[in-house]
């Protein structure tokens, strides 16, 4: 009879541990997904800012060698990420594709001027820095004018700032929820062991001796749960990039690895700490209170 009861108790304990690991994994998956969203949002912000273009229109009487020299000067500017030279012929070709007809043949000449598309570094992709850049380079006699969409830049920066605040606030709230959920899951698991904990204490086992195996189990469960969460995160990333191929431009494996490591550390710390406090609670509890 005692063997049957012992086997039943072991099955119950294993079931509790399995459900604990699954719960930890799901909560960490949710936390990791938010981390990936934060990384993609940051990379999307950088991608958008670094693709804001300034059209530096060059005077028509400037030869191509001077235009290339100007491009080299612009490339050396600290504000500039990269540049692209658009010749008169290439500009006409692009416009022809946009319009769907050959306007050069209709006009009899190509009225377009050569230009250099300038893409700004992320930290300088705002109107104040752009105006300072324009003031600096406009002194060059080879430049006719510099054209860019001022309102678009203001809108982009404002929207990115608002989205960043909302996502960050959501991340803090979700982290608090994750800690609470994992803590409650582990407390319920330890609750099923409260009589064993008190029995060990009553026969003379020290608090440290009683806590040690439970904390070790808690750390192992946190580690297993975090590894399961990372596997699910990788599968989610793979699926998302299959559905949205453009996400590959926002992929940064170094940042992803940082998130995965953070998930592991978070799982171990929360699980270990929650186990410590849960066991301590029953070590301090009176025997009569265990039946409540």
PDB file of C-alpha atoms in Angstrom, residues 133-287:
ATOM      1  CA  UNK A 133      24.136  70.236 -42.734  1.00  0.00           C
ATOM      2  CA  UNK A 134      22.402  72.211 -45.522  1.00  0.00           C
ATOM      3  CA  UNK A 135      23.830  75.484 -44.227  1.00  0.00           C
ATOM      4  CA  UNK A 136      27.296  73.927 -44.197  1.00  0.00           C
ATOM      5  CA  UNK A 137      27.295  72.398 -47.694  1.00  0.00           C
ATOM      6  CA  UNK A 138      25.216  75.058 -49.481  1.00  0.00           C
ATOM      7  CA  UNK A 139      28.298  77.287 -49.590  1.00  0.00           C
ATOM      8  CA  UNK A 140      29.664  75.012 -52.326  1.00  0.00           C
ATOM      9  CA  UNK A 141      29.223  76.780 -55.677  1.00  0.00           C
ATOM     10  CA  UNK A 142      28.594  73.487 -57.495  1.00  0.00           C
ATOM     11  CA  UNK A 143      25.303  72.968 -55.604  1.00  0.00           C
ATOM     12  CA  UNK A 144      22.114  74.443 -57.058  1.00  0.00           C
ATOM     13  CA  UNK A 145      19.756  73.533 -54.204  1.00  0.00           C
ATOM     14  CA  UNK A 146      19.032  70.861 -51.608  1.00  0.00           C
ATOM     15  CA  UNK A 147      15.544  69.370 -51.492  1.00  0.00           C
ATOM     16  CA  UNK A 148      14.037  67.223 -48.752  1.00  0.00           C
ATOM     17  CA  UNK A 149      10.646  66.584 -47.115  1.00  0.00           C
ATOM     18  CA  UNK A 150      10.765  68.514 -43.854  1.00  0.00           C
ATOM     19  CA  UNK A 151       7.238  67.581 -42.742  1.00  0.00           C
ATOM     20  CA  UNK A 152       7.901  63.890 -43.367  1.00  0.00           C
ATOM     21  CA  UNK A 153      10.987  63.948 -41.133  1.00  0.00           C
ATOM     22  CA  UNK A 154       9.069  65.651 -38.314  1.00  0.00           C
ATOM     23  CA  UNK A 155       6.274  63.086 -38.612  1.00  0.00           C
ATOM     24  CA  UNK A 156       8.692  60.135 -38.650  1.00  0.00           C
ATOM     25  CA  UNK A 157      10.588  61.306 -35.566  1.00  0.00           C
ATOM     26  CA  UNK A 158       7.422  62.134 -33.646  1.00  0.00           C
ATOM     27  CA  UNK A 159       5.768  58.792 -34.428  1.00  0.00           C
ATOM     28  CA  UNK A 160       8.917  56.843 -33.573  1.00  0.00           C
ATOM     29  CA  UNK A 161       9.180  58.654 -30.236  1.00  0.00           C
ATOM     30  CA  UNK A 162       5.533  57.928 -29.333  1.00  0.00           C
ATOM     31  CA  UNK A 163       5.762  54.284 -30.391  1.00  0.00           C
ATOM     32  CA  UNK A 164       8.995  53.877 -28.397  1.00  0.00           C
ATOM     33  CA  UNK A 165       7.381  55.209 -25.202  1.00  0.00           C
ATOM     34  CA  UNK A 166       4.303  52.982 -25.619  1.00  0.00           C
ATOM     35  CA  UNK A 167       6.349  49.828 -26.296  1.00  0.00           C
ATOM     36  CA  UNK A 168       8.717  50.564 -23.382  1.00  0.00           C
ATOM     37  CA  UNK A 169       5.795  51.079 -20.982  1.00  0.00           C
ATOM     38  CA  UNK A 170       4.219  47.849 -22.206  1.00  0.00           C
ATOM     39  CA  UNK A 171       7.560  46.062 -21.680  1.00  0.00           C
ATOM     40  CA  UNK A 172       7.768  47.201 -18.049  1.00  0.00           C
ATOM     41  CA  UNK A 173       4.183  46.104 -17.366  1.00  0.00           C
ATOM     42  CA  UNK A 174       4.749  42.734 -19.044  1.00  0.00           C
ATOM     43  CA  UNK A 175       7.952  42.164 -17.047  1.00  0.00           C
ATOM     44  CA  UNK A 176       6.062  42.783 -13.798  1.00  0.00           C
ATOM     45  CA  UNK A 177       3.320  40.375 -14.922  1.00  0.00           C
ATOM     46  CA  UNK A 178       5.942  37.766 -15.889  1.00  0.00           C
ATOM     47  CA  UNK A 179       7.593  37.940 -12.466  1.00  0.00           C
ATOM     48  CA  UNK A 180       4.200  37.659 -10.729  1.00  0.00           C
ATOM     49  CA  UNK A 181       3.069  34.697 -12.859  1.00  0.00           C
ATOM     50  CA  UNK A 182       6.285  32.718 -12.406  1.00  0.00           C
ATOM     51  CA  UNK A 183       6.305  33.506  -8.676  1.00  0.00           C
ATOM     52  CA  UNK A 184       2.698  32.309  -8.242  1.00  0.00           C
ATOM     53  CA  UNK A 185       3.344  29.156 -10.298  1.00  0.00           C
ATOM     54  CA  UNK A 186       6.334  28.204  -8.131  1.00  0.00           C
ATOM     55  CA  UNK A 187       4.479  29.030  -4.906  1.00  0.00           C
ATOM     56  CA  UNK A 188       1.726  26.625  -5.939  1.00  0.00           C
ATOM     57  CA  UNK A 189       4.315  23.941  -6.714  1.00  0.00           C
ATOM     58  CA  UNK A 190       6.002  24.404  -3.307  1.00  0.00           C
ATOM     59  CA  UNK A 191       2.583  24.434  -1.618  1.00  0.00           C
ATOM     60  CA  UNK A 192       2.199  20.748  -2.516  1.00  0.00           C
ATOM     61  CA  UNK A 193       5.501  20.099  -0.688  1.00  0.00           C
ATOM     62  CA  UNK A 194       4.673  22.057   2.489  1.00  0.00           C
ATOM     63  CA  UNK A 195       4.179  19.001   4.717  1.00  0.00           C
ATOM     64  CA  UNK A 196       7.444  17.446   3.568  1.00  0.00           C
ATOM     65  CA  UNK A 197       9.270  20.712   4.233  1.00  0.00           C
ATOM     66  CA  UNK A 198       7.819  21.002   7.737  1.00  0.00           C
ATOM     67  CA  UNK A 199       8.485  17.301   8.469  1.00  0.00           C
ATOM     68  CA  UNK A 200      12.163  17.690   7.531  1.00  0.00           C
ATOM     69  CA  UNK A 201      12.364  20.743   9.778  1.00  0.00           C
ATOM     70  CA  UNK A 202      10.730  18.939  12.721  1.00  0.00           C
ATOM     71  CA  UNK A 203      13.242  16.070  12.585  1.00  0.00           C
ATOM     72  CA  UNK A 204      16.139  18.526  12.852  1.00  0.00           C
ATOM     73  CA  UNK A 205      17.136  19.438   9.291  1.00  0.00           C
ATOM     74  CA  UNK A 206      18.563  22.939   9.004  1.00  0.00           C
ATOM     75  CA  UNK A 207      16.851  25.581   6.898  1.00  0.00           C
ATOM     76  CA  UNK A 208      19.788  25.708   4.502  1.00  0.00           C
ATOM     77  CA  UNK A 209      19.739  21.922   4.051  1.00  0.00           C
ATOM     78  CA  UNK A 210      15.990  21.988   3.285  1.00  0.00           C
ATOM     79  CA  UNK A 211      16.168  24.970   0.927  1.00  0.00           C
ATOM     80  CA  UNK A 212      19.159  23.773  -1.116  1.00  0.00           C
ATOM     81  CA  UNK A 213      17.520  20.997  -3.216  1.00  0.00           C
ATOM     82  CA  UNK A 214      14.380  23.061  -3.809  1.00  0.00           C
ATOM     83  CA  UNK A 215      16.382  26.076  -4.980  1.00  0.00           C
ATOM     84  CA  UNK A 216      18.466  23.797  -7.210  1.00  0.00           C
ATOM     85  CA  UNK A 217      15.277  22.351  -8.701  1.00  0.00           C
ATOM     86  CA  UNK A 218      13.951  25.878  -9.155  1.00  0.00           C
ATOM     87  CA  UNK A 219      17.077  26.944 -11.040  1.00  0.00           C
ATOM     88  CA  UNK A 220      16.954  23.830 -13.229  1.00  0.00           C
ATOM     89  CA  UNK A 221      13.276  24.415 -13.984  1.00  0.00           C
ATOM     90  CA  UNK A 222      14.002  28.037 -14.850  1.00  0.00           C
ATOM     91  CA  UNK A 223      16.835  26.952 -17.150  1.00  0.00           C
ATOM     92  CA  UNK A 224      14.725  24.294 -18.902  1.00  0.00           C
ATOM     93  CA  UNK A 225      11.808  26.705 -19.233  1.00  0.00           C
ATOM     94  CA  UNK A 226      14.044  29.394 -20.715  1.00  0.00           C
ATOM     95  CA  UNK A 227      15.584  26.953 -23.226  1.00  0.00           C
ATOM     96  CA  UNK A 228      12.095  25.881 -24.334  1.00  0.00           C
ATOM     97  CA  UNK A 229      11.137  29.567 -24.651  1.00  0.00           C
ATOM     98  CA  UNK A 230      14.252  30.271 -26.766  1.00  0.00           C
ATOM     99  CA  UNK A 231      13.425  27.341 -29.072  1.00  0.00           C
ATOM    100  CA  UNK A 232       9.893  28.689 -29.522  1.00  0.00           C
ATOM    101  CA  UNK A 233      11.298  32.192 -30.147  1.00  0.00           C
ATOM    102  CA  UNK A 234      13.577  30.848 -32.893  1.00  0.00           C
ATOM    103  CA  UNK A 235      10.638  29.055 -34.516  1.00  0.00           C
ATOM    104  CA  UNK A 236       8.592  32.267 -34.294  1.00  0.00           C
ATOM    105  CA  UNK A 237      11.409  34.267 -35.907  1.00  0.00           C
ATOM    106  CA  UNK A 238      11.729  31.720 -38.711  1.00  0.00           C
ATOM    107  CA  UNK A 239       7.976  31.739 -39.362  1.00  0.00           C
ATOM    108  CA  UNK A 240       7.764  35.559 -39.239  1.00  0.00           C
ATOM    109  CA  UNK A 241      10.624  35.965 -41.723  1.00  0.00           C
ATOM    110  CA  UNK A 242       8.981  33.467 -44.073  1.00  0.00           C
ATOM    111  CA  UNK A 243       5.747  35.452 -43.976  1.00  0.00           C
ATOM    112  CA  UNK A 244       7.444  38.891 -44.079  1.00  0.00           C
ATOM    113  CA  UNK A 245      10.776  38.575 -45.983  1.00  0.00           C
ATOM    114  CA  UNK A 246      11.510  42.279 -45.406  1.00  0.00           C
ATOM    115  CA  UNK A 247      12.213  41.487 -41.743  1.00  0.00           C
ATOM    116  CA  UNK A 248      15.623  40.192 -42.833  1.00  0.00           C
ATOM    117  CA  UNK A 249      16.740  43.837 -43.152  1.00  0.00           C
ATOM    118  CA  UNK A 250      15.985  44.339 -39.448  1.00  0.00           C
ATOM    119  CA  UNK A 251      17.709  41.144 -38.312  1.00  0.00           C
ATOM    120  CA  UNK A 252      20.584  41.545 -35.865  1.00  0.00           C
ATOM    121  CA  UNK A 253      21.733  38.226 -34.433  1.00  0.00           C
ATOM    122  CA  UNK A 254      23.953  39.890 -31.818  1.00  0.00           C
ATOM    123  CA  UNK A 255      20.912  41.621 -30.330  1.00  0.00           C
ATOM    124  CA  UNK A 256      18.896  38.405 -30.602  1.00  0.00           C
ATOM    125  CA  UNK A 257      21.601  36.515 -28.688  1.00  0.00           C
ATOM    126  CA  UNK A 258      21.480  39.231 -26.021  1.00  0.00           C
ATOM    127  CA  UNK A 259      17.705  38.675 -25.692  1.00  0.00           C
ATOM    128  CA  UNK A 260      18.156  34.891 -25.476  1.00  0.00           C
ATOM    129  CA  UNK A 261      20.784  35.267 -22.744  1.00  0.00           C
ATOM    130  CA  UNK A 262      18.497  37.717 -20.911  1.00  0.00           C
ATOM    131  CA  UNK A 263      15.650  35.168 -21.099  1.00  0.00           C
ATOM    132  CA  UNK A 264      17.887  32.474 -19.562  1.00  0.00           C
ATOM    133  CA  UNK A 265      19.110  34.783 -16.787  1.00  0.00           C
ATOM    134  CA  UNK A 266      15.579  36.017 -16.112  1.00  0.00           C
ATOM    135  CA  UNK A 267      14.232  32.466 -15.929  1.00  0.00           C
ATOM    136  CA  UNK A 268      16.965  31.309 -13.535  1.00  0.00           C
ATOM    137  CA  UNK A 269      16.817  34.387 -11.288  1.00  0.00           C
ATOM    138  CA  UNK A 270      13.027  34.585 -10.983  1.00  0.00           C
ATOM    139  CA  UNK A 271      12.624  30.833 -10.543  1.00  0.00           C
ATOM    140  CA  UNK A 272      15.442  30.558  -7.992  1.00  0.00           C
ATOM    141  CA  UNK A 273      14.342  33.608  -5.990  1.00  0.00           C
ATOM    142  CA  UNK A 274      10.666  32.597  -6.023  1.00  0.00           C
ATOM    143  CA  UNK A 275      11.574  29.104  -4.815  1.00  0.00           C
ATOM    144  CA  UNK A 276      13.713  30.555  -2.009  1.00  0.00           C
ATOM    145  CA  UNK A 277      10.919  32.782  -0.724  1.00  0.00           C
ATOM    146  CA  UNK A 278       8.241  30.085  -1.105  1.00  0.00           C
ATOM    147  CA  UNK A 279      10.246  27.509   0.874  1.00  0.00           C
ATOM    148  CA  UNK A 280      11.165  30.103   3.499  1.00  0.00           C
ATOM    149  CA  UNK A 281       7.482  30.906   3.962  1.00  0.00           C
ATOM    150  CA  UNK A 282       6.696  27.311   4.951  1.00  0.00           C
ATOM    151  CA  UNK A 283       9.814  27.030   7.082  1.00  0.00           C
ATOM    152  CA  UNK A 284       8.557  29.975   9.134  1.00  0.00           C
ATOM    153  CA  UNK A 285       4.944  28.786   9.175  1.00  0.00           C
ATOM    154  CA  UNK A 286       3.446  27.014  12.171  1.00  0.00           C
ATOM    155  CA  UNK A 287       2.338  23.409  11.697  1.00  0.00           C
TER     156      UNK A 287
END
